[in-house]
Tab-separated table of C-alpha atoms and ligand atoms in Angstrom:
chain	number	residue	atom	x	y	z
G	1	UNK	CA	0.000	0.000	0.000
G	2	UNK	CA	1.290	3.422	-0.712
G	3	UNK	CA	1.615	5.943	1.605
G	4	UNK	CA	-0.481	9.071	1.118
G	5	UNK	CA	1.025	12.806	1.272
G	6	UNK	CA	-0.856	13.565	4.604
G	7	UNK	CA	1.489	10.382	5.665
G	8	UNK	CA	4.308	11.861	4.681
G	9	UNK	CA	3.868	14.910	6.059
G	10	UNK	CA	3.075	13.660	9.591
G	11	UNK	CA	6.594	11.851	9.290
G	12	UNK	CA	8.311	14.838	8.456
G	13	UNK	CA	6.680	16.551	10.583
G	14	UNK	CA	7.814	14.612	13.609
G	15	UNK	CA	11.486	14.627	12.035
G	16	UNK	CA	11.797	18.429	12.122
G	17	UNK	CA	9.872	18.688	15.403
G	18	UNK	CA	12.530	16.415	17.208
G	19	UNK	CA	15.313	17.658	15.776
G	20	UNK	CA	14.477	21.285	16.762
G	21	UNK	CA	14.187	19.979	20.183
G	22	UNK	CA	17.018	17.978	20.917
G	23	UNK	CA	19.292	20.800	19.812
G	24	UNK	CA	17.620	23.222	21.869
G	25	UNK	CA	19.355	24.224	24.919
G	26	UNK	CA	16.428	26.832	26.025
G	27	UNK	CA	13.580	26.043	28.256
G	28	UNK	CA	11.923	29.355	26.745
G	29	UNK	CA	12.130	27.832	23.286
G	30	UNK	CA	11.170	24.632	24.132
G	31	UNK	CA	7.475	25.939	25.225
G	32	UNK	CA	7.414	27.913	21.742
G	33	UNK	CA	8.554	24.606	19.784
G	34	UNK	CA	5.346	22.535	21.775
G	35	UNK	CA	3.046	25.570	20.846
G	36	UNK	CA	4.425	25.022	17.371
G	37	UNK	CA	3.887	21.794	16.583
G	38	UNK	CA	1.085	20.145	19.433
G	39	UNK	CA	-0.612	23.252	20.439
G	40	UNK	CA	-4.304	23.656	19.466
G	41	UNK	CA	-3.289	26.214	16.351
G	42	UNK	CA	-0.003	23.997	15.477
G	43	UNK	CA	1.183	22.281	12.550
G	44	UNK	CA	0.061	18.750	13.711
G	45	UNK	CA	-3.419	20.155	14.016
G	46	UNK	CA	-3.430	21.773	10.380
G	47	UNK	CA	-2.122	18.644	8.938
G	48	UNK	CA	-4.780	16.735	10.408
G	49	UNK	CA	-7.484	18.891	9.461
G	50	UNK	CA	-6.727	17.087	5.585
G	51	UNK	CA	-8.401	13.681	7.375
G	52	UNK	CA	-11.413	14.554	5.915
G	53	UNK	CA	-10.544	14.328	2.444
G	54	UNK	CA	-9.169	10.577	3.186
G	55	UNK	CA	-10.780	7.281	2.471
G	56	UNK	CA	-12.245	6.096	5.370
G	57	UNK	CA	-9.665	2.853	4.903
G	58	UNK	CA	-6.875	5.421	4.970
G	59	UNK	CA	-8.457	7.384	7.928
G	60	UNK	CA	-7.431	4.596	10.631
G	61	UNK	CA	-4.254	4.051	9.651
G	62	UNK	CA	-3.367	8.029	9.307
G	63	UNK	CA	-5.165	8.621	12.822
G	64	UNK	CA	-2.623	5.816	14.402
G	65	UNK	CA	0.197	7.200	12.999
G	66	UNK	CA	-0.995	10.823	14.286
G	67	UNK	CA	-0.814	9.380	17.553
G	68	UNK	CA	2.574	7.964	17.088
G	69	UNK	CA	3.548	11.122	15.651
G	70	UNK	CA	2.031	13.193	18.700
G	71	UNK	CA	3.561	10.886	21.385
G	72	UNK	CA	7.030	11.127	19.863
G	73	UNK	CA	6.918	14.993	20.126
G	74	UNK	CA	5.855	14.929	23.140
G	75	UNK	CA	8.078	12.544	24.668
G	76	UNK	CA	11.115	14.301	23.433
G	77	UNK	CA	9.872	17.831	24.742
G	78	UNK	CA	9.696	15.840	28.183
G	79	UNK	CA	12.691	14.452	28.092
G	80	UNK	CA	14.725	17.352	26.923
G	81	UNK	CA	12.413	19.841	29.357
G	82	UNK	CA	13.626	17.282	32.031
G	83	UNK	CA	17.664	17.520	30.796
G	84	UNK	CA	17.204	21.240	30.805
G	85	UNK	CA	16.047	22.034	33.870
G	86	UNK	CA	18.781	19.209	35.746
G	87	UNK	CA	21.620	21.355	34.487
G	88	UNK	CA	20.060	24.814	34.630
G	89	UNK	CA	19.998	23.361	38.591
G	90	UNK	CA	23.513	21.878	38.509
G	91	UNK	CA	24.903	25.308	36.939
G	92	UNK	CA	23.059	27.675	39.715
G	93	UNK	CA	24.575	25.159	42.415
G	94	UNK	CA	28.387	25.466	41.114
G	95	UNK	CA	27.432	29.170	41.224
G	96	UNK	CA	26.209	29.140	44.790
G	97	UNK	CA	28.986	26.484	46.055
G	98	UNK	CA	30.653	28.433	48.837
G	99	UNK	CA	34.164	27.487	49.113
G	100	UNK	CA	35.110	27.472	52.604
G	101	UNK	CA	39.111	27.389	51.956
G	102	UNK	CA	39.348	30.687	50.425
G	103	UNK	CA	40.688	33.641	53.249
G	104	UNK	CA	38.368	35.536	55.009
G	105	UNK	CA	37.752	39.134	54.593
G	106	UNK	CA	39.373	40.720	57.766
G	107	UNK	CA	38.623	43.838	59.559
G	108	UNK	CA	40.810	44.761	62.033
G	109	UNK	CA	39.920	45.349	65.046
G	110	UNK	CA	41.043	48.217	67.704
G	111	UNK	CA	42.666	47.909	70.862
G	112	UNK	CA	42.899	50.236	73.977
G	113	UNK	CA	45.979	52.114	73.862
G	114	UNK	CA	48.039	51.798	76.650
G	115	UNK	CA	47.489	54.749	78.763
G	116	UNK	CA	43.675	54.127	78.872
G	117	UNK	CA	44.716	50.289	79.688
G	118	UNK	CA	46.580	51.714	82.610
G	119	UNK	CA	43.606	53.893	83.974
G	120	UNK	CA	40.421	51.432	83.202
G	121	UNK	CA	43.531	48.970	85.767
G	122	UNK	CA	43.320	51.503	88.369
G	123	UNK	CA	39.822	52.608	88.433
G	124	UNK	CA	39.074	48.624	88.537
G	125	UNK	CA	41.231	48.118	91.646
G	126	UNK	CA	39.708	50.974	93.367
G	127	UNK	CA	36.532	50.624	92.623
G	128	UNK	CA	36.687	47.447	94.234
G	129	UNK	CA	37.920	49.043	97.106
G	130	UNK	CA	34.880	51.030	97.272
G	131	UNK	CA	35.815	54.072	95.771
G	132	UNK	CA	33.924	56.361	93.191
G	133	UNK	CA	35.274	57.758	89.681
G	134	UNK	CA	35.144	61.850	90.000
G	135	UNK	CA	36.055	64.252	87.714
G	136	UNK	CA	36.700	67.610	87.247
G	137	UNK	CA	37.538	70.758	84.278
G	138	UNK	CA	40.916	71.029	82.469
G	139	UNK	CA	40.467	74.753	82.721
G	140	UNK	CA	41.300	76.020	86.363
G	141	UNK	CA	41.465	78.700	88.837
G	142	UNK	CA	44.151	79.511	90.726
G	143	UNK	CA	41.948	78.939	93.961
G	144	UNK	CA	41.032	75.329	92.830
G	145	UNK	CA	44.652	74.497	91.726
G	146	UNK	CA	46.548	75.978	94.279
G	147	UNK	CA	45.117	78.663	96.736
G	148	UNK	CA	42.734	75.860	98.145
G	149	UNK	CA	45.175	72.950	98.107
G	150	UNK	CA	47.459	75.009	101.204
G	151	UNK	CA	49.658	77.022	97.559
G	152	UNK	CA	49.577	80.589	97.965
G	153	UNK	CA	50.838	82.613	95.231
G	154	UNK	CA	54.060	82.808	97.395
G	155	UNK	CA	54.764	79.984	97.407
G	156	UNK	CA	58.311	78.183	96.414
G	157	UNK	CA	56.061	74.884	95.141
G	158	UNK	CA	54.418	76.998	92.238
G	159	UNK	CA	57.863	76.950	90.478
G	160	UNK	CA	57.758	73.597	89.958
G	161	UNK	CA	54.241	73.476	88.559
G	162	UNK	CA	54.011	76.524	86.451
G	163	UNK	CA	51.434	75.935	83.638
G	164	UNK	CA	49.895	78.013	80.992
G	165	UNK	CA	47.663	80.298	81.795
G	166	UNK	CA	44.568	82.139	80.166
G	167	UNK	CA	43.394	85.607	79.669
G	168	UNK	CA	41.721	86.473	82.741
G	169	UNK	CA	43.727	84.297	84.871
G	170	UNK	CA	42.359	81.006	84.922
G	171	UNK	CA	45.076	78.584	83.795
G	172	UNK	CA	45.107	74.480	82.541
G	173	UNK	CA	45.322	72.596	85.631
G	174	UNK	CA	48.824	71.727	86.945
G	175	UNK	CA	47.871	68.413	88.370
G	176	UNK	CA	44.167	66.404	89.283
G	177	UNK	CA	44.409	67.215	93.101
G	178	UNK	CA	41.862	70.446	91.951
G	179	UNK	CA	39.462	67.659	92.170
G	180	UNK	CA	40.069	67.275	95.510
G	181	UNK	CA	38.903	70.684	96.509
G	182	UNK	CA	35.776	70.146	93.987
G	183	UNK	CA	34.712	67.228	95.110
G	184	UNK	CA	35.298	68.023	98.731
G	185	UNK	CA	33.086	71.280	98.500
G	186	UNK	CA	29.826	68.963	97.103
G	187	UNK	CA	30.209	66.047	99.123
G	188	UNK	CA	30.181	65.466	103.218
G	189	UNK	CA	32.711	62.980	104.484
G	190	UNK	CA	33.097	59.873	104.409
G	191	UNK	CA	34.802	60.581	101.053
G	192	UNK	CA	36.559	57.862	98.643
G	193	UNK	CA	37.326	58.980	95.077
G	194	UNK	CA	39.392	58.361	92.733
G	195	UNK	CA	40.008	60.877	89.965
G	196	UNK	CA	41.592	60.563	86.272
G	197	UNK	CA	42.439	63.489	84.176
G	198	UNK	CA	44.517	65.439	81.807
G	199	UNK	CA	47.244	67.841	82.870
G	200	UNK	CA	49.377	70.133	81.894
G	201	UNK	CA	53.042	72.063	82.728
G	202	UNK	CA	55.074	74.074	81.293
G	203	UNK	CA	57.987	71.300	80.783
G	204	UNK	CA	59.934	71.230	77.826
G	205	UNK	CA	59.059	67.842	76.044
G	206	UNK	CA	61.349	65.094	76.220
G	207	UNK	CA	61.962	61.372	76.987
G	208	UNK	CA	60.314	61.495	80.243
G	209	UNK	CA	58.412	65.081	79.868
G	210	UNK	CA	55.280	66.129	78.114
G	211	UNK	CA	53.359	69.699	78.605
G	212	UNK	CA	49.804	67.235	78.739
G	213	UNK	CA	49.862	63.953	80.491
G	214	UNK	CA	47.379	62.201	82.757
G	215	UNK	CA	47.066	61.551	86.563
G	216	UNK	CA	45.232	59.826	89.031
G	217	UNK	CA	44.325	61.264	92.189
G	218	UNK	CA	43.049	59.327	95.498
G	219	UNK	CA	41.431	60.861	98.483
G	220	UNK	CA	39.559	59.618	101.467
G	221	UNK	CA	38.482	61.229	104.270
G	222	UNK	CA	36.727	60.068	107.252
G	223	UNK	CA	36.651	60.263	111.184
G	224	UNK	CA	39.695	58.274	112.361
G	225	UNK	CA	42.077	58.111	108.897
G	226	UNK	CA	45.674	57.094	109.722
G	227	UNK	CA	48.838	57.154	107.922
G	228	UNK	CA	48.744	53.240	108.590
G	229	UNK	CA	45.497	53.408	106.381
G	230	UNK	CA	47.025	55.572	103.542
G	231	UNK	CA	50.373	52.935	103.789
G	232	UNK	CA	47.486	49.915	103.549
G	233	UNK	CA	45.720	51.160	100.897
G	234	UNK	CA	48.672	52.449	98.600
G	235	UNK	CA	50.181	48.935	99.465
G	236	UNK	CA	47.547	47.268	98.266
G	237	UNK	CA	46.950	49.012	94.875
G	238	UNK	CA	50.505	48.940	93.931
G	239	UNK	CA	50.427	45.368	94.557
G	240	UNK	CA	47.102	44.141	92.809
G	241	UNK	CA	48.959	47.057	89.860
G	242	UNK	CA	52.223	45.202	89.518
G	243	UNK	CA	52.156	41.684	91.428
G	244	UNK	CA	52.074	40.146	94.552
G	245	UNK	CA	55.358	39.946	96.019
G	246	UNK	CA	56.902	43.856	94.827
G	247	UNK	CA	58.053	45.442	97.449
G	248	UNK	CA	57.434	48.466	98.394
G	249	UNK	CA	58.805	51.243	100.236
G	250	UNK	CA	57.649	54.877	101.167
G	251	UNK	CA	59.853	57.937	101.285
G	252	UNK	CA	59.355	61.490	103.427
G	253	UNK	CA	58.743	63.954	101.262
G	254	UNK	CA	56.949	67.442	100.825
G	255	UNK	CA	53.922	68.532	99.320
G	256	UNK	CA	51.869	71.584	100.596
G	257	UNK	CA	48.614	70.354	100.690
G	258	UNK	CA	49.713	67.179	102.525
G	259	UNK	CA	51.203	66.912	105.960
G	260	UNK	CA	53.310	64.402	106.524
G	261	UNK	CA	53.850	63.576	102.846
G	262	UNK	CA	55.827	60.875	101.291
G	263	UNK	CA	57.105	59.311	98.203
G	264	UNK	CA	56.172	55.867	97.217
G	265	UNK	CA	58.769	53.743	95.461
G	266	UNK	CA	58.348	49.950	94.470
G	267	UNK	CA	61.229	47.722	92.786
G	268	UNK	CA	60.790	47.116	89.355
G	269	UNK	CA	63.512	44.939	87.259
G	270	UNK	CA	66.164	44.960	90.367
G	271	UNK	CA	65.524	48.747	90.466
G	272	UNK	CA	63.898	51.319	92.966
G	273	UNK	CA	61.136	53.348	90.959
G	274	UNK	CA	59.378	55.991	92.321
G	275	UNK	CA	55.774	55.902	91.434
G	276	UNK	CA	53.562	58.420	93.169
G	277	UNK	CA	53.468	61.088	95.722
G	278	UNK	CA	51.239	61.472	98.975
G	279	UNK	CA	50.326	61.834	102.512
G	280	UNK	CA	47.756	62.240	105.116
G	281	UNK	CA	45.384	65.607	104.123
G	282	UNK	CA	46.867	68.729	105.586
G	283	UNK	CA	44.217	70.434	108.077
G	284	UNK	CA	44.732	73.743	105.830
G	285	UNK	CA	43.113	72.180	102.890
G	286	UNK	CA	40.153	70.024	105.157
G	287	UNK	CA	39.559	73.954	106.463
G	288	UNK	CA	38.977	74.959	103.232
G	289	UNK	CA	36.875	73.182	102.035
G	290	UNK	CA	34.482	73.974	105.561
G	291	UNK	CA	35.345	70.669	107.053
G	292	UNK	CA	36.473	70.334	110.641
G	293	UNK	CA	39.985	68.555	111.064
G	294	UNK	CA	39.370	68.002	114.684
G	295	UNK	CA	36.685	65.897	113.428
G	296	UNK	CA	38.483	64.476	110.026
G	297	UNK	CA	41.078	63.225	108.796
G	298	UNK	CA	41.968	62.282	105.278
G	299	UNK	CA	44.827	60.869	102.925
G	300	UNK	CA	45.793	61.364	99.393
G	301	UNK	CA	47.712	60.122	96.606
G	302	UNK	CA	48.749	61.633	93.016
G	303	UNK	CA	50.630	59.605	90.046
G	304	UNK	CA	51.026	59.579	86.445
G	305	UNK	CA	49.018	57.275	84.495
G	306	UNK	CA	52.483	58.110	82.122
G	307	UNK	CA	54.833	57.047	84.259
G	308	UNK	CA	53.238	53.614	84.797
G	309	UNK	CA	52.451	52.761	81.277
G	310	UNK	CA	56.084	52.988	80.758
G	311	UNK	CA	57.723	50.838	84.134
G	312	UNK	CA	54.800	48.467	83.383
G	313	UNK	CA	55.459	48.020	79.790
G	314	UNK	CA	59.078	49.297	79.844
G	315	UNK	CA	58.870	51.608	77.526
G	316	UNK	CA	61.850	54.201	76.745
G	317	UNK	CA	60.295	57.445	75.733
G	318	UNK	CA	56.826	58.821	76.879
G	319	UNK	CA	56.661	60.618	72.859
G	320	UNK	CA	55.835	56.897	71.880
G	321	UNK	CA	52.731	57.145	73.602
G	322	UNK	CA	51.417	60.204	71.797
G	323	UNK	CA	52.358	59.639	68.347
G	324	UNK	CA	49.972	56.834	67.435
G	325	UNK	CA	52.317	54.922	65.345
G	326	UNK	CA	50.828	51.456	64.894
G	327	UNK	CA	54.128	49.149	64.914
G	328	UNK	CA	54.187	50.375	68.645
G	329	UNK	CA	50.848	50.302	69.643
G	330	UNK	CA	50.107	47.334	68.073
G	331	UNK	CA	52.182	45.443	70.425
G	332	UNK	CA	49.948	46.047	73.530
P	401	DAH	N1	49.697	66.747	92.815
P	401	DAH	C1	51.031	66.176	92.933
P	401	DAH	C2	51.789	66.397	91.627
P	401	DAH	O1	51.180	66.602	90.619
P	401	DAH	C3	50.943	64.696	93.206
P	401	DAH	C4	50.410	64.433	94.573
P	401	DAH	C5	51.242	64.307	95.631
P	401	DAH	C6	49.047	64.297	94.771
P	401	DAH	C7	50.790	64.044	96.898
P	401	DAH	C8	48.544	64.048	96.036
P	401	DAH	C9	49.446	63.925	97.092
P	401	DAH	O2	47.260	63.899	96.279
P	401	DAH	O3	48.969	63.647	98.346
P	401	DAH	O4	52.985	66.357	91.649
C-alpha cells in the first residue's frame, strides 16, 4: 500500500519537530517549539485537518500514525524539558557552592591604647575598694589648683608646677588634686574617690616630659584616717597594679597640701622606681573646704598614668605614647 502525502507529512513533521528539540538548549524555546507543533493552532493540528478528504480505509491508519507522531513529540519535549532544567539546577549550584578554603575578609579590630589600659587597671582596683570615679575641668582657677590645696601665690612649690595660663587668669590645671577641693566642696565625708584626668606644665618635652599627660588622684576622708590606712591602701593598689610579692617602700617627702607627705617607690627589674606622691590631708586644705579637722582626717595620693604605662610596659620614651604609630601600639 502506498503511503499518502498527509502520511508523509506527519513523518516529516515529527522529524523536524525532534530535531528542533534535541538541539535546543532553552527552556523558553522549548514551550514555543510545543506551541508550534502540538498546540491547538499547530502544525500537527493543520495537517490533520486534511483527514477529511481521506478514504475512510486510509483514515485509521493516518489517525494511528498521528498518535505515534504526537507521542514522539511529546516525549522528546519531556525528556529534553527534564535535561534542561537538571543542568540549569547543577549550573546555579556550582554558582552558589561556597568554598570554605578561600581567606576571610578581615577587619581589624582596635585595641585600647596603653594609657587608657593603665587607667580602666586603676579605676578597677579601686573601685573594688569602694571608691567612686570623680572628675573635674581642664580649665582652672588659681583657687582650685593651688590657693585651696594650702599654695599661695608665694609659694616656692608653684615653680615647679608653672602651667599656661589664660586671659583672665584662669590657667590648665597643673595636676588632678583640683578635684580634691571640687569634690570636697559637694560632698560630706566619708569621702573615697578616685580621679583621672589630663594635665598640663610648662615642661619642655622630652623622653620622660610632656606639657599634657594624665594623673590619678586618690582621696579619702573620714573620722579616724591614719597614715597606717594611707600605707594599707597604697600597698595594696601597687600590689594588685604590679604583682604580689613587689616590694614596696615609702619615702618622706613634701607637698603643701599634705602633711606628713611621702614618696612611694616599688622595685621594678632589680631597680627602685618611684611611682607616686602622697600623705595624710593637711588640716589647711580640710579647712577649706568647711570641714572640721578636729573631726576628720583624710589621705591622698597623686601619680602619672604616664609614668606607669612605661615601668609596666618598659617603655623608653613617653613621645611613643602620643604619636599613634601602629608598629608600637600594636604590640599592647
Ligand atoms: N599633685 C602632685 C603632683 O602633681 C601629686 C600628689 C602628691 C598628689 C601628693 C597628692 C598627694 O594627692 O597627696 O605632683
Amino acid at each position: 500500500m502506498s503511503t499518502s502525502p498527509i502520511q508523509n507529512q506527519l513523518t516529516e513533521l515529527q522529524q523536524e519537530a525532534v530535531q528542533a528539540i534535541t538541539t535546543t538548549d532553552n527552556l523558553d524555546n522549548l514551550e514555543q517549539f510545543r506551541i508550534k507543533y502540538l498546540g491547538k493552532k499547530g502544525q500537527l493540528s493543520q495537517i490533520l485537518r486534511g483527514m477529511g478528504k481521506l478514504s475512510p480505509e486510509e483514515r485509521p491508519q493516518v489517525g494511528a500514525l498521528a498518535n505515534e507522531v504526537k507521542e514522539a513529540i511529546q516525549g522528546k519535549l519531556d525528556n529534553q524539558k527534564a535535561a534542561l532544567e537538571k543542568t540549569q539546577i547543577e549550573t546555579q549550584i556550582k554558582a552558589e557552592t561556597l568554598d570554605v578554603t578561600m581567606p576571610g575578609v578581615s577587619r581589624p579590630l582596635g585595641k585600647v591604647h596603653p594609657l587608657n589600659g593603665v587607667v580602666d587597671r586603676v579605676l578597677d582596683i579601686f573601685v573594688g575598694l569602694g571608691y567612686t570615679v570623680a572628675t573635674g575641668p581642664q580649665v582652672e582657677s588659681d583657687y582650685y589648683n593651688f590657693e585651696a590645696l594650702n599654695t599661695p601665690a608665694d609659694h616656692p612649690a608653684r615653680d615647679m608646677q608653672d602651667t599656661f595660663y589664660l586671659p583672665g587668669g584662669n590657667l590648665l590645671r597643673t595636676h588632678t588634686s583640683s578635684v580634691q577641693i571640687r569634690y570636697m566642696e559637694n560632698n560630706e565625708p566619708p569621702i573615697r574617690i578616685i580621679a583621672p584626668g589630663r594635665v598640663y606644665r610648662r615642661d619642655t618635652v622630652d623622653a620622660t616630659h610632656s606639657a599634657v599627660f594624665n594623673q590619678l588622684e586618690l582621696l579619702a576622708v573620714d573620722k579616724g584616717l591614719k597614715f597606717t590606712d594611707l600605707k594599707g591602701t597604697i600597698k595594696e593598689f601597687l600590689q594588685r597594679m604590679f604583682g604580689d610579692e613587689l616590694p614596696v617602700q615609702f619615702r618622706t617627702s613634701y607637698f603643701p597640701f599634705t602633711e606628713p607627705s611621702a614618696e612611694v617607690d616599688v622595685q621594678w627589674k632589680g631597680k627602685w622606681l618611684e611611682v607616686m606622691g602622697c600623705g595624710m590631708v593637711d588640716p589647711n586644705v580640710l579647712k577649706a573646704v568647711g570641714y572640721d579637722p578636729e573631726v576628720y582626717s583624710g589621705f591622698a595620693a597623686g601619680f602619672g598614668v604616664e609614668r606607669f604605662a612605661m615601668v609596666l610596659h618598659q617603655i623608653d620614651d613617653i613621645r611613643r605614647l602620643y604619636n599613634s604609630d601602629l608598629r608600637f601600639l600594636t604590640q599592647f
